[in-house]
Structure formats: C-alpha cells, structure tokens
Amino acid sequence: MVENRASMVRTVRTETRRQEWLSPEQRERIIDFYVERFGAPREIFSGRSMYLSSRQRVYLVADMLAKCSIEVVTGINVARVAAAVKPTTDFLQLHSAAIAKNVLELTTEQARKYIAGEELDESELALDRYTNGYLCLKYAGQALGCAHLKNGILSNMLAKDRRRKLEHL
Amino acid sequence: MAKHSTDHRPRSTARTKGWITEIPPAFKEYYGPLVDDEAAFYSALVKPLPKSLRVNTLKAEREYVKTRYTGYGIPLVECPWYADALIPQDATVDPSPALEHFLGQVYVQELTSMLPPLALREEIVSANLVLDACAAPGSKATQVAALMNDHGTLIANDADYNRIRALKHNLSKAGAQNVILTNVDLAEFPTEQQFDVILLDAPCSSDGTIRKMNKLLPNWTAKRPLKYASLQRHLIKKAFALLKPDGVMLYSTCSFSPEENEVTVSHLLNNSEAEIEPIEIPNLHLSPGITEWNGELDPRVARTSRIWGHHNNTGGFFLAKIRKTDGGE
C-alpha cells in the first residue's frame, strides 16, 4: 500500500533542487543525539525518513515519501548538521512531551525574553545542573526552542524568523 | 508550572483612520442586481473583518486553546459552522501575539479561507493522495494536513517560487509530515499524475476580501475580474484533468464576480464530464450560484455556493464542488 502511494506521486517534477536522503548511519547520528541529549524515545522517529536540504537542514517526513522520486518534499525541520547536530525549534515543539532531559523551565518573563530573541540572565538560572551543550527551554510544560550552554554562558538559539514580541503567555 | 501572565491587555486592531466607507457606483451597478439585500451587503462590506483562528489539531486540542486564551482575557467562541474555528468575543482583538500562535498550535486564518477543506472534509479524511494546487502561504494546506492526520499524502504546490519558503515554513511549524512540496506551474503538471481530491483556490480579483483589504474598494473596476477569468478557465480545466475518475475537486475564489466563478465553472461543465455536487455545511448560510450572466449559464451552476459577507459576518467567497464522473476527461 505504501509503495502504491509512493508510485502515484512518482512523476511530479519541480525545478528546485533535489533533496538528498540520509543514509541509515547519518539518520542514526541525529536520532542518537535526541535520545542521548534530550531523553527522547527512539519510537518518535519510527516510520520517518530524513533528507538533507539547503544550509545543512535535515527534514523529517513520513517514510513513504522517501520512496518517491519527488524532487522536493517538506516535513519537519528536525536538525541542522555540521560538526555537531543542532536541534530545531519545530521538532522540539512538536515532541515537547517526549523531551525529558536537559530541560530548562522558564518563568513567564524569561519565556517572553527568550521568544523575543534576547539573552537570558544566567545568574537567575541554575545552570550548574547541566553539562555543556544544547538545552530545551520549556514554559508551562511546552517546549519553546533551544539554547546552547558553554562554560556557564547560555546563548539563545531561536531562529531570527521565529522571534516574536508576545503579548500573551 | 509557570504562572500565566495577564499583564498585557489584549490589543484591539479596529481600524478607523483612512478606512473607506463609500461604495463606488460602478461596484453597486455590477453587484447590486446579484444580492438579496443591497443595503445589508454594502453595510457589511465596509466593516472590518472579525479576527479568527483555527486550532491546529496536529498540535493542540480546542478546549486547551480556549482555556489558554481565556486566561489572556481573550475569550474565544466557536464558529457555529466549524468547531475548530475560534473567534475572539471581541472580534477586533488580534489573537496572534500569543504563545499558542508561536507554537503553531493555532493558525490565524480567515473564516472563509477554512471553507474549501471543510467542504471536502469527508473526502480528505479518506484520501490517499490530495493536491492543493495553489497552496502558498499554506493556510488551507496546513488545514488539509490536519484533517489527514498524518495519513495519505498531500502535495502542496505553488507556481510562485517566492511564496514557497513561507509555505514550507508554515507546514513545518504546523507539524505536517505527510506533505510533498512542489513548485510547478499547474499547466506543466504531468497529467499521468491523478488525484483523489484537489483543492483549487484560484488566483482571483479578491474583491471578497475588501473587509480585510479595504483599499481594494476605491480601486475596484469591472475589468479587474476579466483579467483573472482566462487564467481561471485554464487552471480549472487542468485541475479537472488531474482528477482520478470519481475524484472530487473544490474550486474556490475569494471574489464575488460571476466571471470568475459561475462562468468559469459553467465553461468546465460544458466541456467535460464534470458534475456539481451541492455543499452542505450546517449553520452556514450558503447562497446558490447565479445561473444568468450575460446570457444563460449551465443550470447546474445553481448547485455551487456563494458566501455573502452580510449573511455570515465573513468575507465573500465562492465554492464549487466538482466530481469527475467515471470516464470523464
């Protein structure tokens, strides 16, 4: 059934660049990152394939789409890959409930500052509980995005185009 | 759990400065004979459109969203014809600067824009392959993806490359994982590709959006719809060719103009094995399509649906549910 559905969309072509499907090893690298750093269960990746898009962005899509010779598929931006794996806002938000490790819960004002793209005051946060690396920032139990911790300095990693001055939270 | 702040009072977006309330005589001459109540139609047309949002059921539940907004001092009421559409009790309040919008749990969307997926809800839920032919920026595509609930495949296409980025962003933010994005002129779409369901929300003169884009009103001319009618005829013909036998298509515009609506559909009916199916959405006042415009149109266009702003306190819209009968080409 999955193959049939995939074949139905085989003929569609676009003029934009072809995505590159990740090998099992590349895929495991990203899954391992989420499992080890954030305690995410491996099951949230089952039935999903990943492809590399522009600017080292990796997208997550339903498995059956990987069987198509479609040149552009979309899906959830799951990570950016370079020397290290960087988590994404969309993925953390979608699987908020599954993120169990390296979670930093924010107050209302801290959440407002984070979403506006401002840096948080490290002295107000008990950061010595965490090892260097990415943290998932949550507010009211909902993942907002991530920040990067290095030697006590926390950097806001929320993408510029996602930053907002929220009035209600 | 962090305490929810209500320090920031809801911001009203009611616009009064520069808001145009004069209806051009040419507009009245063109549309006056078509409406049941001219005074009510013109009166509604110059009132700002109520704000509305749709719960993204891929990420949140309706009651949760209502509770959160109530906490902000923005109580939401359910739209009488679509429970996942919510309207601020004070419909001038902008619901977008809220956490739930940032999280992709809600999509700020006009009520009439929610109608095409809603009119095809049963077909979309059971479809293997759906095409949203003019998908950017993604309000309907994200709604279709939510209705599909990660089953089947949605192809979201838009011919305008500059709008693809917004489409991709919105689909990712919405949590849609069953979507293929294509950037193809519909005319170039391969016809061997056949779909169970197609949404064709065609480019149009957009005079149904005057309540949102009030500046369209003084610049309105009767010639403007004609600019789009030719393109729409090509698009509807091509979209129909992409339907599987017994497949169903929803043709829609946000225009009041018969040239862009019933005339376009009538042209398809006269040149293909298409049938119009009536649309029924409980609690929504739908008006039948008109059957005369510069002569007789195919009488089946009476089964298409018009949404006049004064009937439902919305923008203007047109819907035609078109089925390809077996053997139709």
Coordinates of C-alpha atoms in Angstrom, one line a residue:
Chain A
M1 CA 0.0 0.0 0.0
V2 CA 2.8 2.4 0.9
E3 CA 4.6 1.5 -2.3
N4 CA 1.5 2.1 -4.3
R5 CA 1.0 5.5 -2.8
A6 CA 4.6 6.3 -3.5
S7 CA 4.4 5.3 -7.1
M8 CA 1.4 7.5 -7.5
V9 CA 3.5 10.6 -6.9
R10 CA 6.5 9.4 -8.9
T11 CA 6.0 11.6 -11.9
V12 CA 5.9 15.0 -10.3
R13 CA 8.9 17.2 -11.0
T14 CA 9.9 20.6 -9.9
E15 CA 12.6 23.0 -10.9
T16 CA 14.1 23.3 -7.5
R17 CA 17.0 21.3 -6.1
R18 CA 16.7 17.6 -5.3
Q19 CA 16.9 16.6 -1.7
E20 CA 19.5 14.1 -0.5
W21 CA 18.1 11.3 1.6
L22 CA 20.2 10.5 4.7
S23 CA 21.9 7.1 4.9
P24 CA 21.0 4.9 7.9
E25 CA 24.2 6.0 9.6
Q26 CA 23.5 9.7 9.1
R27 CA 20.0 9.2 10.4
E28 CA 21.2 7.3 13.5
R29 CA 23.5 10.2 14.3
I30 CA 20.6 12.5 14.6
I31 CA 18.4 10.0 16.5
D32 CA 21.2 9.3 18.9
F33 CA 21.6 13.0 19.6
Y34 CA 18.0 13.4 20.5
V35 CA 17.9 10.2 22.6
E36 CA 21.1 10.9 24.5
R37 CA 20.9 14.7 24.9
F38 CA 17.1 15.1 25.4
G39 CA 16.0 11.6 26.5
A40 CA 13.6 11.4 23.5
P41 CA 12.3 7.9 22.9
R42 CA 13.5 6.3 19.6
E43 CA 9.9 5.5 18.7
I44 CA 9.1 9.1 17.8
F45 CA 11.3 8.5 14.7
S46 CA 9.7 5.3 13.6
G47 CA 8.1 5.4 10.2
R48 CA 10.0 8.6 9.4
S49 CA 12.8 9.3 6.9
M50 CA 15.2 12.2 6.8
Y51 CA 16.6 14.3 4.0
L52 CA 19.3 16.9 3.8
S53 CA 18.1 20.3 2.4
S54 CA 19.8 23.6 1.9
R55 CA 22.1 25.1 4.6
Q56 CA 22.6 21.6 6.2
R57 CA 19.0 21.5 7.3
V58 CA 17.6 18.0 7.9
Y59 CA 13.9 17.4 7.4
L60 CA 11.8 14.6 8.8
V61 CA 9.0 13.1 6.6
A62 CA 6.7 10.1 6.5
D63 CA 8.7 7.0 5.3
M64 CA 6.6 6.6 2.2
L65 CA 7.7 10.0 0.8
A66 CA 11.3 8.7 0.8
K67 CA 10.2 6.1 -1.8
C68 CA 9.2 8.7 -4.3
S69 CA 11.4 10.3 -6.8
I70 CA 9.9 13.6 -5.9
E71 CA 12.4 16.4 -6.0
V72 CA 11.1 18.5 -3.1
V73 CA 9.4 17.2 -0.1
T74 CA 8.8 19.1 3.0
G75 CA 8.2 18.0 6.6
I76 CA 9.5 18.9 10.0
N77 CA 12.9 20.6 10.2
V78 CA 14.5 18.1 12.6
A79 CA 18.1 19.3 12.9
R80 CA 21.0 21.2 11.3
V81 CA 24.1 19.1 10.8
A82 CA 27.6 20.3 10.6
A83 CA 30.4 19.4 13.0
A84 CA 27.7 18.9 15.6
V85 CA 24.0 18.3 15.5
K86 CA 21.8 21.3 16.3
P87 CA 18.2 20.7 17.4
T88 CA 15.4 22.7 15.9
T89 CA 12.5 24.7 17.3
D90 CA 9.9 22.9 15.2
F91 CA 11.0 19.4 16.3
L92 CA 11.3 20.3 20.0
Q93 CA 7.9 22.0 19.9
L94 CA 6.2 19.1 18.1
H95 CA 7.6 16.5 20.5
S96 CA 7.6 18.7 23.6
A97 CA 6.2 16.0 25.8
A98 CA 8.9 13.5 24.8
I99 CA 11.8 15.8 25.7
A100 CA 12.8 14.6 29.2
K101 CA 16.5 15.5 29.7
N102 CA 18.4 18.8 29.7
V103 CA 15.1 20.8 30.1
L104 CA 15.3 24.3 31.5
E105 CA 11.9 25.5 32.7
L106 CA 11.4 29.3 32.3
T107 CA 9.4 31.8 34.1
T108 CA 6.9 34.0 32.2
E109 CA 9.3 36.9 31.9
Q110 CA 12.2 34.6 30.9
A111 CA 10.0 32.9 28.3
R112 CA 9.0 36.3 26.9
K113 CA 12.6 37.4 26.7
Y114 CA 13.7 34.1 25.0
I115 CA 10.9 34.3 22.4
A116 CA 11.9 37.9 21.7
G117 CA 15.4 36.7 20.9
E118 CA 17.0 38.2 24.0
E119 CA 19.7 36.6 26.1
L120 CA 18.7 35.3 29.5
D121 CA 20.4 36.3 32.7
E122 CA 22.5 33.2 33.7
S123 CA 22.6 34.3 37.3
E124 CA 18.8 33.7 37.5
L125 CA 19.1 30.1 36.2
A126 CA 20.6 27.1 38.0
L127 CA 22.8 26.2 35.1
D128 CA 25.3 24.2 37.1
R129 CA 22.9 21.2 36.8
Y130 CA 23.7 20.9 33.1
T131 CA 26.6 19.8 31.0
N132 CA 27.8 21.9 28.1
G133 CA 25.6 21.5 25.0
Y134 CA 22.0 22.2 23.9
L135 CA 19.2 22.7 26.4
C136 CA 15.5 22.5 25.7
L137 CA 13.7 25.6 27.1
K138 CA 10.2 25.0 28.2
Y139 CA 7.5 27.2 29.5
A140 CA 4.3 26.0 31.1
G141 CA 5.3 22.5 30.1
Q142 CA 5.7 23.4 26.4
A143 CA 9.0 23.3 24.6
L144 CA 9.8 26.8 23.1
G145 CA 13.1 26.0 21.4
C146 CA 16.7 25.6 22.4
A147 CA 19.7 27.4 23.8
H148 CA 23.3 26.5 23.9
L149 CA 25.3 26.3 27.1
K150 CA 29.0 26.6 27.1
N151 CA 31.0 27.1 30.3
G152 CA 28.2 28.9 32.1
I153 CA 27.2 31.1 29.1
L154 CA 23.8 30.4 27.7
S155 CA 23.1 31.5 24.1
N156 CA 19.7 32.0 22.7
M157 CA 19.4 29.8 19.5
L158 CA 15.9 30.7 18.5
A159 CA 16.0 31.4 14.7
K160 CA 15.5 35.1 13.9
D161 CA 12.4 34.5 11.8
R162 CA 10.7 32.8 14.7
R163 CA 11.4 35.6 17.2
R164 CA 8.3 37.5 18.4
K165 CA 7.4 40.0 20.9
L166 CA 4.5 38.2 22.5
E167 CA 1.8 39.9 24.5
H168 CA 0.1 36.8 25.8
L169 CA 1.8 33.9 27.5
Chain B
M1 CA 4.3 25.3 36.2
A2 CA 4.9 29.0 35.4
K3 CA 2.2 31.4 36.2
H4 CA 0.3 32.7 33.2
S5 CA 0.6 36.4 32.9
T6 CA -2.3 38.7 32.0
D7 CA -0.3 41.9 32.4
H8 CA -0.6 42.7 28.8
R9 CA -4.1 43.8 27.8
P10 CA -5.5 42.4 24.6
R11 CA -4.7 44.8 21.7
S12 CA -7.6 45.9 19.6
T13 CA -6.9 46.2 15.9
A14 CA -10.0 48.0 14.9
R15 CA -9.1 50.3 12.1
T16 CA -10.8 53.6 11.6
K17 CA -8.2 56.0 10.2
G18 CA -8.3 56.0 6.4
W19 CA -11.0 53.4 6.4
I20 CA -13.1 53.8 3.2
T21 CA -16.8 53.6 3.6
E22 CA -18.0 54.8 0.2
I23 CA -19.0 52.1 -2.2
P24 CA -18.1 53.1 -5.8
P25 CA -21.1 53.5 -8.1
A26 CA -19.6 51.0 -10.6
F27 CA -19.4 48.4 -7.8
K28 CA -23.1 48.9 -6.9
E29 CA -24.1 48.7 -10.6
Y30 CA -22.2 45.5 -11.0
Y31 CA -23.2 43.6 -7.9
G32 CA -26.4 45.3 -6.9
P33 CA -28.6 43.0 -9.0
L34 CA -27.0 39.9 -7.6
V35 CA -27.6 40.3 -3.9
D36 CA -30.7 39.8 -1.9
D37 CA -30.3 42.8 0.3
E38 CA -28.1 45.6 -1.2
A39 CA -28.1 47.8 1.9
A40 CA -27.0 44.9 4.2
F41 CA -24.4 43.8 1.7
Y42 CA -22.8 47.3 1.4
S43 CA -23.0 47.9 5.1
A44 CA -21.2 44.6 5.9
L45 CA -18.6 45.3 3.2
V46 CA -17.2 48.4 4.9
K47 CA -17.0 46.8 8.3
P48 CA -13.6 45.4 9.3
L49 CA -13.4 41.6 9.2
P50 CA -13.7 39.8 12.5
K51 CA -10.4 38.1 13.6
S52 CA -10.4 34.4 13.7
L53 CA -8.1 31.5 14.2
R54 CA -8.1 27.7 13.6
V55 CA -7.0 25.2 16.1
N56 CA -4.2 23.1 14.6
T57 CA -5.3 19.6 15.7
L58 CA -1.9 18.2 14.8
K59 CA -0.6 20.0 17.9
A60 CA -3.4 21.1 20.2
E61 CA -6.9 20.5 21.2
R62 CA -9.7 23.0 21.0
E63 CA -10.6 23.2 24.7
Y64 CA -6.9 23.7 25.6
V65 CA -6.6 26.6 23.3
K66 CA -9.9 28.1 24.6
T67 CA -8.7 27.8 28.1
R68 CA -5.4 29.5 27.4
Y69 CA -6.9 32.4 25.6
T70 CA -9.5 32.9 28.3
G71 CA -6.5 33.2 30.6
Y72 CA -5.2 36.0 28.5
G73 CA -8.5 37.8 28.8
I74 CA -9.4 36.9 25.2
P75 CA -12.4 34.5 25.5
L76 CA -12.9 32.7 22.2
V77 CA -16.2 31.5 20.9
E78 CA -16.6 28.6 18.5
C79 CA -17.7 29.4 15.0
P80 CA -21.3 28.0 14.6
W81 CA -20.4 26.1 11.4
Y82 CA -16.8 24.8 12.3
A83 CA -16.0 24.0 15.9
D84 CA -12.2 24.2 15.3
A85 CA -12.6 27.8 14.1
L86 CA -12.5 30.2 17.1
I87 CA -13.4 33.9 17.2
P88 CA -12.4 36.3 19.9
Q89 CA -15.5 37.5 21.7
D90 CA -14.2 41.0 20.9
A91 CA -13.6 40.2 17.3
T92 CA -11.3 43.2 16.8
V93 CA -8.7 41.7 19.1
D94 CA -5.7 40.3 17.4
P95 CA -5.1 36.7 18.6
S96 CA -1.7 36.4 17.0
P97 CA 0.8 37.8 19.6
A98 CA 0.2 34.7 21.8
L99 CA 2.2 31.7 22.8
E100 CA -0.1 29.3 21.1
H101 CA 0.5 31.1 17.8
F102 CA 4.2 31.0 18.3
L103 CA 4.0 27.2 19.0
G104 CA 1.9 26.5 15.9
Q105 CA -1.0 25.3 17.9
V106 CA -3.3 27.8 16.2
Y107 CA -3.3 29.3 12.7
V108 CA -4.7 32.8 12.3
Q109 CA -6.9 32.4 9.3
E110 CA -10.0 34.0 7.9
L111 CA -13.2 32.0 8.3
T112 CA -14.0 31.8 4.6
S113 CA -10.5 30.5 3.9
M114 CA -11.3 27.5 6.1
L115 CA -14.2 26.5 3.8
P116 CA -12.6 24.6 1.0
P117 CA -11.0 21.9 3.2
L118 CA -14.2 21.9 5.3
A119 CA -16.4 21.3 2.2
L120 CA -14.2 18.3 1.3
R121 CA -13.7 17.0 4.9
E122 CA -15.1 13.5 4.3
E123 CA -13.2 13.1 1.1
I124 CA -9.9 14.4 2.5
V125 CA -10.0 12.1 5.6
S126 CA -10.2 9.0 3.4
A127 CA -8.0 10.2 0.5
N128 CA -4.7 8.6 -0.4
L129 CA -3.5 11.5 -2.5
V130 CA -4.6 15.1 -2.3
L131 CA -3.4 18.1 -4.3
D132 CA -3.5 21.7 -3.1
A133 CA -2.9 23.3 -6.4
C134 CA -2.2 26.9 -5.3
A135 CA -1.1 26.2 -1.8
A136 CA 1.0 29.2 -0.6
P137 CA 1.2 30.5 2.0
G138 CA -0.3 27.4 3.5
S139 CA -3.5 28.2 5.4
K140 CA -5.5 25.6 3.6
A141 CA -2.6 23.1 3.1
T142 CA -2.0 23.1 6.9
Q143 CA -5.7 22.6 7.5
V144 CA -5.8 19.7 5.0
A145 CA -2.7 18.1 6.6
A146 CA -4.5 18.4 10.0
L147 CA -7.6 16.7 8.6
M148 CA -5.5 13.9 7.0
N149 CA -3.9 13.5 10.4
D150 CA -0.6 12.0 9.0
H151 CA -2.4 9.6 6.7
G152 CA -2.1 9.6 2.9
T153 CA -0.1 12.2 1.0
L154 CA -0.7 15.8 0.4
I155 CA 1.0 17.6 -2.5
A156 CA 1.2 21.3 -1.8
N157 CA 2.0 23.1 -5.0
D158 CA 2.5 26.7 -5.8
A159 CA 3.8 28.2 -9.1
D160 CA 5.4 31.2 -7.3
Y161 CA 8.8 30.3 -6.0
N162 CA 8.9 33.4 -3.8
R163 CA 6.0 32.1 -1.8
I164 CA 7.3 28.5 -1.4
R165 CA 9.5 29.5 1.5
A166 CA 6.6 30.7 3.5
L167 CA 4.7 27.6 2.6
K168 CA 7.5 25.3 3.7
H169 CA 7.9 27.3 7.0
N170 CA 4.2 27.1 7.8
L171 CA 4.0 23.4 7.1
S172 CA 6.9 22.7 9.3
K173 CA 5.6 24.9 12.1
A174 CA 2.2 23.1 11.8
G175 CA 3.9 19.7 12.3
A176 CA 2.7 18.4 8.9
Q177 CA 4.9 15.4 7.9
N178 CA 2.9 13.9 5.1
V179 CA 3.4 16.7 2.6
I180 CA 5.3 16.9 -0.7
L181 CA 6.1 20.4 -1.8
T182 CA 6.2 21.2 -5.5
N183 CA 6.9 24.5 -7.3
V184 CA 5.3 23.9 -10.7
D185 CA 3.1 25.9 -13.0
L186 CA -0.1 23.9 -12.9
A187 CA -0.1 23.9 -16.7
E188 CA 3.1 21.9 -16.5
F189 CA 1.9 19.4 -14.0
P190 CA 2.0 15.9 -15.6
T191 CA -1.5 14.6 -16.3
E192 CA -0.5 11.0 -15.7
Q193 CA -0.5 12.1 -12.1
Q194 CA -4.1 11.6 -10.8
F195 CA -5.5 12.7 -7.5
D196 CA -8.4 11.6 -5.3
V197 CA -9.0 15.2 -4.1
I198 CA -7.9 18.5 -5.5
L199 CA -8.2 22.0 -4.0
L200 CA -8.0 24.8 -6.5
D201 CA -8.2 28.1 -4.7
A202 CA -7.6 30.1 -7.8
P203 CA -5.8 33.4 -8.1
C204 CA -8.6 36.0 -8.3
S205 CA -9.5 39.6 -8.1
S206 CA -10.1 39.2 -4.4
D207 CA -12.9 41.6 -4.0
G208 CA -14.4 39.2 -1.4
T209 CA -11.5 40.3 0.8
I210 CA -12.5 44.0 0.9
R211 CA -13.4 43.8 4.5
K212 CA -9.7 42.9 5.2
M213 CA -8.1 44.9 2.4
N214 CA -10.3 48.0 2.4
K215 CA -8.0 49.8 0.0
L216 CA -9.3 47.5 -2.8
L217 CA -12.6 49.3 -2.7
P218 CA -11.8 52.6 -4.3
N219 CA -9.7 50.9 -7.0
W220 CA -12.3 48.4 -7.9
T221 CA -13.2 48.2 -11.6
A222 CA -15.5 45.8 -13.6
K223 CA -12.5 45.0 -15.8
R224 CA -10.4 43.5 -13.0
P225 CA -12.3 40.2 -12.8
L226 CA -11.8 39.7 -16.5
K227 CA -8.1 39.7 -16.0
Y228 CA -8.3 36.6 -14.0
A229 CA -11.1 34.8 -15.8
S230 CA -9.0 33.5 -18.6
L231 CA -6.3 32.1 -16.2
Q232 CA -9.0 30.5 -14.0
R233 CA -10.5 28.7 -17.0
H234 CA -7.1 27.2 -17.8
L235 CA -6.5 26.2 -14.2
I236 CA -9.9 24.6 -13.6
K237 CA -9.6 22.7 -16.9
K238 CA -6.1 21.4 -15.9
A239 CA -7.0 20.6 -12.4
F240 CA -10.0 18.6 -13.6
A241 CA -7.7 16.7 -15.9
L242 CA -5.6 15.7 -12.8
L243 CA -8.6 14.1 -11.0
K244 CA -9.0 10.4 -10.9
P245 CA -12.3 9.1 -12.2
D246 CA -14.8 9.7 -9.4
G247 CA -12.3 12.1 -7.8
V248 CA -13.5 15.4 -6.4
M249 CA -12.3 18.9 -6.7
L250 CA -13.1 22.1 -4.8
Y251 CA -12.8 25.2 -7.0
S252 CA -12.9 28.4 -5.0
T253 CA -12.2 32.1 -5.2
C254 CA -12.5 35.0 -2.8
S255 CA -14.2 37.0 -5.4
F256 CA -17.9 37.9 -5.9
S257 CA -17.6 38.2 -9.6
P258 CA -19.6 35.7 -11.7
E259 CA -16.9 36.0 -14.4
E260 CA -14.5 34.3 -12.0
N261 CA -17.0 31.9 -10.5
E262 CA -20.1 30.6 -12.2
V263 CA -19.0 31.5 -15.7
T264 CA -15.7 29.6 -15.2
V265 CA -17.5 26.6 -13.8
S266 CA -20.1 26.7 -16.5
H267 CA -17.4 26.6 -19.1
L268 CA -15.9 23.5 -17.5
L269 CA -19.3 21.8 -17.3
N270 CA -19.9 22.5 -21.0
N271 CA -16.6 21.0 -22.0
S272 CA -16.1 18.0 -19.7
E273 CA -17.8 15.1 -17.8
A274 CA -18.0 17.1 -14.7
E275 CA -20.8 17.2 -12.2
I276 CA -21.5 19.7 -9.4
E277 CA -22.3 18.4 -6.0
P278 CA -24.1 20.6 -3.5
I279 CA -22.2 21.7 -0.5
E280 CA -23.9 21.4 2.9
I281 CA -22.3 23.0 6.0
P282 CA -24.7 23.1 8.9
N283 CA -25.3 26.6 10.3
L284 CA -23.6 28.3 7.4
H285 CA -25.8 30.4 5.1
L286 CA -24.8 29.4 1.6
S287 CA -26.5 31.1 -1.4
P288 CA -26.9 29.2 -4.7
G289 CA -24.7 30.2 -7.6
I290 CA -26.3 32.5 -10.2
T291 CA -27.5 31.0 -13.4
E292 CA -27.6 34.1 -15.7
W293 CA -24.7 36.4 -16.5
N294 CA -24.6 37.9 -20.0
G295 CA -26.8 35.1 -21.0
E296 CA -27.7 31.7 -19.7
L297 CA -25.2 29.7 -17.9
D298 CA -25.2 25.9 -17.4
P299 CA -28.2 25.5 -15.0
R300 CA -26.1 23.1 -12.8
V301 CA -24.1 26.1 -11.5
A302 CA -27.1 26.7 -9.3
R303 CA -25.6 23.9 -7.1
T304 CA -22.4 26.0 -6.5
S305 CA -22.3 28.1 -3.4
R306 CA -21.8 31.8 -2.7
I307 CA -20.9 33.3 0.6
W308 CA -22.0 36.9 1.0
G309 CA -20.4 38.8 3.8
H310 CA -23.7 40.1 5.3
H311 CA -25.1 36.6 5.7
N312 CA -22.4 35.1 8.0
N313 CA -20.4 38.2 9.0
T314 CA -17.5 37.0 6.9
G315 CA -15.7 37.9 3.7
G316 CA -17.0 36.9 0.3
F317 CA -16.3 33.5 -1.2
F318 CA -17.3 31.1 -3.9
L319 CA -17.2 27.3 -3.7
A320 CA -17.9 24.7 -6.4
K321 CA -17.6 21.0 -5.5
I322 CA -16.9 19.2 -8.8
R323 CA -16.8 15.5 -9.3
K324 CA -15.3 13.7 -12.3
T325 CA -17.9 11.2 -13.4
D326 CA -16.5 7.8 -14.5
G327 CA -14.8 8.1 -17.8
G328 CA -14.7 11.9 -17.5
E329 CA -11.8 13.7 -19.2

